[in-house]
Amino acid sequence: MTVTRLDQGQRYRPRMAFLKKIETLMMEMQNPDTGVKTQTQTVMITNIPHAVTGNDIMQWILQRLQITAEEAFHLGDLFVKYGYIYPLQEPKNLTLKADGSLYRFQTPYFWPVQSWAADDTDYAIYLAKKNIKRKGILEEYEKEHYNMLNQKINYKWDFVIMQAKEQYKAGKERKKEDRYTLDCQERAYWLVNRTPPGMVDVLEYGLDRVTDPNENKKNTMEFFRREIMYYQQAILKTRVKSSVSLGGVVKYSEQFLSNDPILSGCLPSNPWISDDPEFWDLNAKLVEVPTRMRVERWAFNFSELIRDPKGRQNFQLFLKKEFSGENLGFWEACEDLKYGDQSKVKEKAEEIYKLFLAPGARRWINIDGKTMGITVKGLEHPHRYVLDAAQTHIYMLMKKDSYGRYLKSPIYKEMLAKAVVPQEGVKKSTGLFGRRHLRSSPSPIILRQQEEEAKAREAANTVDITQVMSKLDRRNQLQKEAPPK
């Protein structure tokens, strides 16, 4: 197997804490003097050396840890499930049987150390080798993985097949017992690291971490100094009473209540219910005349204004009249750098620097020297967040200085005056969430009965009983007058 180590500390797989304890017990169990006694056992007419029985494993755990039989069995079962011990007679079944079933200790190379993830290339080589050996007979989930890996790493599939053939050829040259043991080892390893459907993935550890939680750091004086400074700053932070926090939540809820489409409804109508697209047309990103509710929301806070494309467009008109339109232009350029194409980060960062930050730039922005120094130094190795300090400075400048004047300006008041107030359309349904009241369709049996009753009523209404009786009398008279044959 080829083991690919992870890339220079950029992503870390947190090691499960109990694995170190399990490995300590594994070392004790394999001790020649105090561990579990191993011996050569016969499996399928093959003599397998260093085999142990499930009962021996359980008895050793009972004596070593002084626990109950149930706990010992559960712990031994975990040893097998995590791949530290693998079965010889039922390789597909990773469970411990407290009887004469045969097991072997897994080679430490195959232990689930979790320093790196099981590589897709290794798994593809294993499946390709198994496919060659069994002439295409694989399990259903293995076939799915095989086809998926063929598409995923198709660019090196020739290498995968070549490695599989070499390993298969080398395996045929081994002794029969070694070949059987290695097959059981590999199968147990991949059953743990590529769990089949229906089995529990015991190595599920969550998301990869940015930092290594298991790194052993030396606690230097600098470390303790920073820790003390952190706690001092935490103590000096202002605390807010719960009543003040709840008051803020209530105020926020009251302010945004009228703008909540679920609680207050949509005007002119909910397009998901009425199939009327007018709501989408009135609230398009850069509609010519926005709705009054949308314009009023710009006055809630600066964040609401700058998040709305139409609000930014109107705010830009105001800034141009104040000869500070470059501030919003710089903020938008930073947003494009942050959330745009990663491959063009370096080019965009250079363009922003030449346009807004360089001495004598055409749209030069006014930021303090400290922020400028941080930004220029960061541009030596540009990344998508390199301009965060300058962007935050300009954002706060617009929020504290320009935003208040904008709300009092004729530009905002004019937009508010000509804003559209949509009239409420015809509602097709009622209820808090505008949900249709569904009615179940009647049973076909009831429909058939209703149709028969309707036909009977129709027949009774159209037939004249006197005419029917006269016809019957005439028929009887004719039958009496007819001569006998």
XYZ file of N, CA, C and O in Angstrom, residues 295-431:
548
model
N -37.527 50.657 0.413
C -36.799 51.913 0.641
C -36.778 52.251 2.129
O -35.766 52.736 2.655
N -37.880 52.003 2.818
C -37.919 52.267 4.266
C -36.936 51.377 5.018
O -36.375 51.784 6.033
N -36.718 50.187 4.494
C -35.791 49.266 5.160
C -34.351 49.786 5.107
O -33.547 49.442 5.965
N -34.018 50.581 4.102
C -32.670 51.145 4.023
C -32.352 52.015 5.228
O -31.187 52.180 5.586
N -33.384 52.577 5.842
C -33.171 53.464 6.990
C -33.028 52.696 8.307
O -32.728 53.310 9.332
N -33.235 51.373 8.290
C -33.090 50.604 9.538
C -31.653 50.636 10.032
O -31.385 50.925 11.188
N -30.727 50.309 9.149
C -29.299 50.367 9.473
C -28.503 50.376 8.175
O -29.034 50.117 7.091
N -27.222 50.658 8.309
C -26.363 50.786 7.126
C -26.184 49.444 6.419
O -26.043 49.398 5.195
N -26.225 48.371 7.179
C -26.056 47.043 6.584
C -27.187 46.726 5.614
O -26.967 46.146 4.552
N -28.422 47.099 5.961
C -29.565 46.865 5.068
C -29.424 47.647 3.769
O -29.793 47.149 2.700
N -28.893 48.842 3.862
C -28.716 49.677 2.664
C -27.660 49.084 1.744
O -27.874 48.946 0.533
N -26.510 48.706 2.316
C -25.385 48.303 1.469
C -25.548 46.883 0.944
O -24.911 46.497 -0.040
N -26.421 46.083 1.554
C -26.675 44.731 1.051
C -27.636 44.727 -0.127
O -27.690 43.747 -0.883
N -28.409 45.789 -0.294
C -29.396 45.876 -1.362
C -28.740 46.521 -2.592
O -28.248 47.642 -2.518
N -28.708 45.840 -3.753
C -28.089 46.429 -4.954
C -28.713 47.768 -5.349
O -27.996 48.700 -5.746
N -30.035 47.873 -5.241
C -30.692 49.140 -5.574
C -30.342 50.214 -4.549
O -30.162 51.391 -4.894
N -30.221 49.815 -3.281
C -29.826 50.765 -2.248
C -28.413 51.272 -2.480
O -28.132 52.478 -2.322
N -27.489 50.387 -2.872
C -26.119 50.815 -3.165
C -26.088 51.751 -4.361
O -25.324 52.714 -4.388
N -26.937 51.463 -5.360
C -26.986 52.328 -6.540
C -27.435 53.731 -6.163
O -26.851 54.730 -6.611
N -28.454 53.820 -5.307
C -28.946 55.129 -4.884
C -27.938 55.828 -3.971
O -27.743 57.054 -4.056
N -27.288 55.067 -3.120
C -26.278 55.629 -2.220
C -25.074 56.138 -3.004
O -24.451 57.143 -2.639
N -24.757 55.460 -4.123
C -23.632 55.891 -4.963
C -23.902 57.261 -5.586
O -22.996 58.102 -5.702
N -25.169 57.524 -5.976
C -25.525 58.849 -6.503
C -25.260 59.944 -5.477
O -24.740 61.017 -5.805
N -25.610 59.646 -4.221
C -25.382 60.620 -3.158
C -23.889 60.848 -2.935
O -23.425 61.983 -2.774
N -23.099 59.762 -2.921
C -21.663 59.892 -2.680
C -20.966 60.656 -3.805
O -20.006 61.405 -3.559
N -21.449 60.483 -5.034
C -20.849 61.231 -6.148
C -21.066 62.727 -5.982
O -20.190 63.530 -6.303
N -22.218 63.104 -5.469
C -22.468 64.530 -5.224
C -21.593 65.062 -4.105
O -21.317 66.269 -4.055
N -21.179 64.186 -3.202
C -20.285 64.593 -2.118
C -18.815 64.355 -2.469
O -17.935 64.520 -1.619
N -18.558 63.923 -3.729
C -17.197 63.672 -4.220
C -16.479 62.598 -3.384
O -15.287 62.710 -3.096
N -17.232 61.564 -2.999
C -16.623 60.454 -2.260
C -17.122 59.103 -2.785
O -17.220 58.136 -2.046
N -17.439 59.056 -4.070
C -17.944 57.828 -4.670
C -16.922 56.713 -4.705
O -17.270 55.537 -4.806
N -15.611 57.083 -4.588
C -14.577 56.047 -4.609
C -14.651 55.131 -3.397
O -14.189 53.989 -3.435
N -15.249 55.615 -2.280
C -15.347 54.767 -1.081
C -16.201 53.531 -1.338
O -15.803 52.403 -1.030
N -17.388 53.749 -1.904
C -18.261 52.614 -2.192
C -17.684 51.751 -3.307
O -17.806 50.521 -3.287
N -17.027 52.397 -4.283
C -16.390 51.632 -5.352
C -15.308 50.706 -4.811
O -15.177 49.556 -5.246
N -14.527 51.198 -3.838
C -13.489 50.375 -3.233
C -14.112 49.220 -2.442
O -13.632 48.087 -2.504
N -15.181 49.499 -1.702
C -15.846 48.441 -0.925
C -16.374 47.342 -1.839
O -16.222 46.150 -1.551
N -16.982 47.726 -2.967
C -17.514 46.732 -3.906
C -16.385 45.935 -4.558
O -16.520 44.724 -4.790
N -15.259 46.594 -4.834
C -14.119 45.883 -5.425
C -13.559 44.849 -4.442
O -13.161 43.747 -4.841
N -13.538 45.198 -3.149
C -13.074 44.242 -2.132
C -14.020 43.053 -2.027
O -13.571 41.900 -1.835
N -15.327 43.293 -2.133
C -16.291 42.187 -2.104
C -16.092 41.254 -3.300
O -16.168 40.036 -3.173
N -15.823 41.843 -4.467
C -15.576 41.038 -5.660
C -14.297 40.221 -5.507
O -14.226 39.057 -5.937
N -13.275 40.807 -4.869
C -12.032 40.077 -4.614
C -12.275 38.910 -3.660
O -11.737 37.814 -3.825
N -13.126 39.131 -2.654
C -13.377 38.123 -1.633
C -14.171 36.938 -2.173
O -13.848 35.781 -1.908
N -15.200 37.213 -2.950
C -16.128 36.162 -3.364
C -16.061 35.864 -4.858
O -16.893 35.111 -5.363
N -15.078 36.425 -5.556
C -14.945 36.187 -6.983
C -14.107 34.965 -7.295
O -13.887 34.091 -6.454
N -13.602 34.927 -8.511
C -12.810 33.791 -8.987
C -11.473 33.748 -8.260
O -10.716 34.723 -8.250
N -11.159 32.602 -7.659
C -9.922 32.453 -6.894
C -8.690 32.573 -7.789
O -7.648 33.065 -7.357
N -8.794 32.144 -9.042
C -7.625 32.161 -9.926
C -7.212 33.575 -10.317
O -6.091 33.791 -10.786
N -8.104 34.557 -10.129
C -7.797 35.931 -10.530
C -7.547 36.855 -9.340
O -7.596 38.068 -9.470
N -7.296 36.280 -8.162
C -7.118 37.091 -6.957
C -5.931 38.033 -7.098
O -6.004 39.221 -6.779
N -4.807 37.505 -7.590
C -3.601 38.329 -7.694
C -3.814 39.498 -8.655
O -3.436 40.647 -8.348
N -4.437 39.228 -9.813
C -4.681 40.297 -10.792
C -5.621 41.352 -10.219
O -5.385 42.561 -10.356
N -6.703 40.904 -9.573
C -7.666 41.864 -9.015
C -7.046 42.698 -7.911
O -7.307 43.904 -7.809
N -6.232 42.061 -7.052
C -5.584 42.809 -5.971
C -4.673 43.893 -6.523
O -4.641 45.026 -6.016
N -3.925 43.586 -7.593
C -3.051 44.590 -8.210
C -3.871 45.731 -8.817
O -3.502 46.909 -8.701
N -4.995 45.389 -9.469
C -5.852 46.429 -10.063
C -6.424 47.350 -8.989
O -6.472 48.572 -9.157
N -6.880 46.755 -7.879
C -7.438 47.567 -6.788
C -6.373 48.481 -6.203
O -6.632 49.653 -5.905
N -5.170 47.958 -6.058
C -4.094 48.786 -5.507
C -3.794 49.969 -6.433
O -3.669 51.118 -5.981
N -3.687 49.706 -7.733
C -3.378 50.792 -8.678
C -4.509 51.807 -8.767
O -4.258 53.002 -8.935
N -5.743 51.358 -8.626
C -6.890 52.251 -8.799
C -7.217 53.037 -7.543
O -7.626 54.203 -7.615
N -7.028 52.440 -6.343
C -7.504 53.078 -5.104
C -6.402 53.404 -4.087
O -6.577 54.319 -3.286
N -5.294 52.672 -4.082
C -4.338 52.780 -2.974
C -2.985 53.359 -3.358
O -2.296 53.928 -2.499
N -2.562 53.197 -4.599
C -1.235 53.666 -5.005
C -1.153 55.187 -4.930
O -2.164 55.891 -5.110
N 0.014 55.753 -4.654
C 0.174 57.226 -4.647
C -0.195 57.813 -6.001
O 0.272 57.343 -7.042
N -1.079 58.791 -5.994
C -1.543 59.414 -7.228
C -2.564 58.599 -7.979
O -2.789 58.816 -9.178
N -3.219 57.622 -7.302
C -4.221 56.775 -7.955
C -5.405 57.608 -8.423
O -5.739 58.644 -7.841
N -6.046 57.139 -9.496
C -7.157 57.899 -10.095
C -8.329 58.033 -9.131
O -8.988 59.075 -9.093
N -8.620 56.999 -8.323
C -9.723 57.052 -7.353
C -9.159 56.788 -5.948
O -9.620 55.921 -5.235
N -8.188 57.542 -5.580
C -7.477 57.340 -4.328
C -8.422 57.502 -3.134
O -9.232 58.429 -3.079
N -8.328 56.564 -2.169
C -9.160 56.642 -0.972
C -8.314 57.092 0.209
O -7.100 56.864 0.249
N -8.944 57.705 1.168
C -8.250 58.286 2.306
C -8.337 57.335 3.497
O -9.381 57.224 4.139
N -7.245 56.610 3.777
C -7.188 55.747 4.955
C -5.950 56.106 5.761
O -5.003 56.697 5.233
N -5.956 55.753 7.049
C -4.845 56.138 7.923
C -3.580 55.350 7.574
O -3.637 54.298 6.918
N -2.442 55.863 8.043
C -1.153 55.283 7.687
C -0.963 53.857 8.179
O -0.366 53.020 7.496
N -1.471 53.550 9.380
C -1.306 52.210 9.935
C -2.032 51.175 9.083
O -1.476 50.117 8.752
N -3.286 51.477 8.706
C -4.056 50.564 7.861
C -3.407 50.417 6.493
O -3.359 49.311 5.931
N -2.905 51.532 5.955
C -2.233 51.482 4.654
C -1.000 50.589 4.720
O -0.732 49.803 3.807
N -0.242 50.700 5.814
C 0.955 49.869 5.957
C 0.627 48.392 6.011
O 1.292 47.558 5.376
N -0.424 48.024 6.775
C -0.849 46.621 6.865
C -1.281 46.105 5.493
O -0.941 44.984 5.087
N -2.010 46.946 4.761
C -2.531 46.535 3.461
C -1.417 46.353 2.445
O -1.378 45.351 1.715
N -0.497 47.316 2.383
C 0.598 47.240 1.410
C 1.491 46.040 1.698
O 1.934 45.339 0.780
N 1.747 45.759 2.971
C 2.564 44.594 3.334
C 1.863 43.294 2.942
O 2.498 42.347 2.471
N 0.532 43.230 3.144
C -0.214 42.028 2.785
C -0.257 41.792 1.293
O -0.335 40.644 0.841
N -0.184 42.878 0.494
C -0.250 42.733 -0.964
C 1.005 42.093 -1.548
O 1.027 41.756 -2.734
N 2.045 41.930 -0.733
C 3.234 41.218 -1.220
C 2.908 39.752 -1.485
O 3.512 39.128 -2.368
N 1.978 39.195 -0.706
C 1.497 37.824 -0.923
C -0.033 37.875 -0.915
O -0.675 37.561 0.082
N -0.643 38.301 -2.007
C -2.089 38.569 -2.017
C -2.933 37.313 -1.850
O -2.578 36.231 -2.315
N -4.042 37.471 -1.127
C -5.064 36.441 -1.000
C -6.410 37.153 -0.956
O -6.478 38.396 -1.001
N -7.495 36.388 -0.871
C -8.822 37.006 -1.019
C -9.196 37.921 0.140
O -10.077 38.757 0.011
N -8.550 37.797 1.296
C -8.885 38.643 2.443
C -7.794 39.668 2.744
O -7.742 40.216 3.838
N -6.928 39.929 1.779
C -5.780 40.801 2.037
C -6.202 42.255 2.279
O -5.493 43.009 2.945
N -7.356 42.658 1.780
C -7.798 44.053 1.898
C -8.850 44.242 2.994
O -9.535 45.265 3.017
N -8.995 43.276 3.890
C -10.032 43.358 4.923
C -9.867 44.579 5.821
O -10.853 45.237 6.174
N -8.629 44.895 6.207
C -8.396 46.032 7.112
C -8.833 47.332 6.456
O -9.542 48.153 7.065
N -8.432 47.545 5.206
C -8.811 48.770 4.490
C -10.310 48.810 4.219
O -10.951 49.865 4.328
N -10.898 47.655 3.880
C -12.344 47.610 3.610
C -13.144 47.949 4.861
O -14.128 48.695 4.795
N -12.733 47.395 6.009
C -13.419 47.701 7.266
C -13.317 49.177 7.606
O -14.288 49.801 8.079
N -12.135 49.772 7.363
C -11.945 51.210 7.637
C -12.908 52.055 6.785
O -13.564 52.969 7.299
N -13.003 51.742 5.497
C -13.889 52.512 4.603
C -15.347 52.258 4.955
O -16.190 53.181 4.924
N -15.686 51.027 5.332
C -17.067 50.701 5.717
C -17.496 51.548 6.921
O -18.589 52.128 6.924
N -16.659 51.605 7.940
C -16.990 52.384 9.138
C -17.039 53.870 8.829
O -17.854 54.613 9.399
N -16.198 54.320 7.891
C -16.219 55.731 7.500
C -17.552 56.082 6.842
O -18.169 57.115 7.152
N -18.018 55.244 5.922
C -19.308 55.502 5.261
C -20.460 55.396 6.253
O -21.428 56.166 6.192
N -20.363 54.417 7.183
C -21.449 54.211 8.144
C -21.593 55.391 9.104
O -22.716 55.871 9.358
N -20.471 55.883 9.618
C -20.524 56.944 10.628
C -20.647 58.336 10.028
O -21.191 59.238 10.669
N -20.162 58.511 8.812
C -20.110 59.860 8.240
C -21.165 60.075 7.152
O -21.995 60.976 7.240
N -21.148 59.237 6.124
C -21.991 59.494 4.943
C -23.418 58.994 5.120
O -24.355 59.592 4.565
N -23.615 57.916 5.855
C -24.939 57.290 5.939
C -25.980 58.224 6.567
O -27.106 58.331 6.064
N -25.624 58.886 7.651
C -26.566 59.801 8.312
C -26.989 60.930 7.392
O -28.173 61.320 7.351
N -26.034 61.481 6.645
C -26.372 62.592 5.729
C -27.205 62.083 4.556
O -28.063 62.808 4.041
N -26.959 60.847 4.144
C -27.737 60.294 3.028
C -29.223 60.200 3.382
O -30.085 60.517 2.558
N -29.551 59.769 4.606
C -30.951 59.630 5.002
C -31.672 60.977 5.049
O -32.903 61.030 4.919
N -30.904 62.042 5.247
C -31.508 63.387 5.282
C -31.445 64.088 3.933
O -31.962 65.200 3.782
N -30.834 63.462 2.953
C -30.605 64.097 1.656
C -31.862 64.057 0.787
O -32.728 63.189 0.962
N -31.966 64.989 -0.181
C -33.094 64.967 -1.125
C -33.127 63.694 -1.973
O -34.199 63.277 -2.418
N -31.958 63.081 -2.207
C -31.920 61.879 -3.049
C -32.721 60.745 -2.394
O -33.540 60.081 -3.051
N -32.513 60.524 -1.102
C -33.250 59.467 -0.414
C -34.728 59.831 -0.280
O -35.609 58.994 -0.505
N -35.002 61.091 0.059
C -36.404 61.510 0.230
C -37.176 61.429 -1.083
O -38.358 61.061 -1.095
N -36.500 61.756 -2.179
C -37.160 61.663 -3.484
C -37.464 60.203 -3.836
O -38.542 59.886 -4.345
N -36.506 59.311 -3.557
C -36.740 57.890 -3.818
C -37.869 57.345 -2.942
O -38.703 56.562 -3.396
N -37.939 57.812 -1.706
C -39.000 57.378 -0.799
C -40.361 57.880 -1.271
O -41.370 57.185 -1.148
N -40.395 59.107 -1.836
C -41.664 59.702 -2.270
C -42.236 58.986 -3.489
O -43.456 58.804 -3.602
N -41.359 58.594 -4.418
C -41.872 57.968 -5.649
C -41.913 56.435 -5.566
O -42.229 55.771 -6.547
N -41.591 55.896 -4.394
C -41.622 54.441 -4.237
C -43.042 53.908 -4.392
O -44.027 54.579 -4.061
N -43.149 52.712 -4.888
C -44.434 52.078 -5.177
C -44.983 51.415 -3.919
O -44.250 50.793 -3.156
N -46.301 51.579 -3.726
C -46.988 50.872 -2.639
C -47.940 49.879 -3.295
O -49.028 50.237 -3.731
N -47.554 48.609 -3.425
C -48.413 47.636 -4.125
C -49.715 47.391 -3.382
O -49.749 47.349 -2.157
N -50.772 47.251 -4.159
C -52.080 46.964 -3.585
C -52.243 45.463 -3.403
O -51.756 44.667 -4.208
N -52.976 45.105 -2.361
C -53.163 43.692 -2.058
C -54.011 43.031 -3.130
O -55.090 43.515 -3.494
N -53.505 41.903 -3.673
C -54.229 41.173 -4.695
C -55.241 40.226 -4.090
O -55.440 40.169 -2.875
N -55.892 39.456 -4.959
C -56.898 38.481 -4.525
C -56.178 37.281 -3.939
O -55.318 36.673 -4.584
N -56.525 36.959 -2.710
C -55.898 35.827 -2.031
C -56.620 34.542 -2.395
O -57.841 34.477 -2.368
N -55.867 33.558 -2.702
C -56.460 32.255 -3.030
C -56.557 31.346 -1.825
O -57.150 30.296 -1.893
N -55.879 31.702 -0.763
C -55.920 30.860 0.427
C -55.723 31.717 1.649
O -55.289 32.858 1.569
N -56.052 31.187 2.804
C -55.892 31.905 4.054
C -54.954 31.131 4.945
O -54.554 30.022 4.646
N -54.645 31.730 6.081
C -53.754 31.043 7.003
C -52.458 31.797 7.173
O -52.072 32.619 6.343
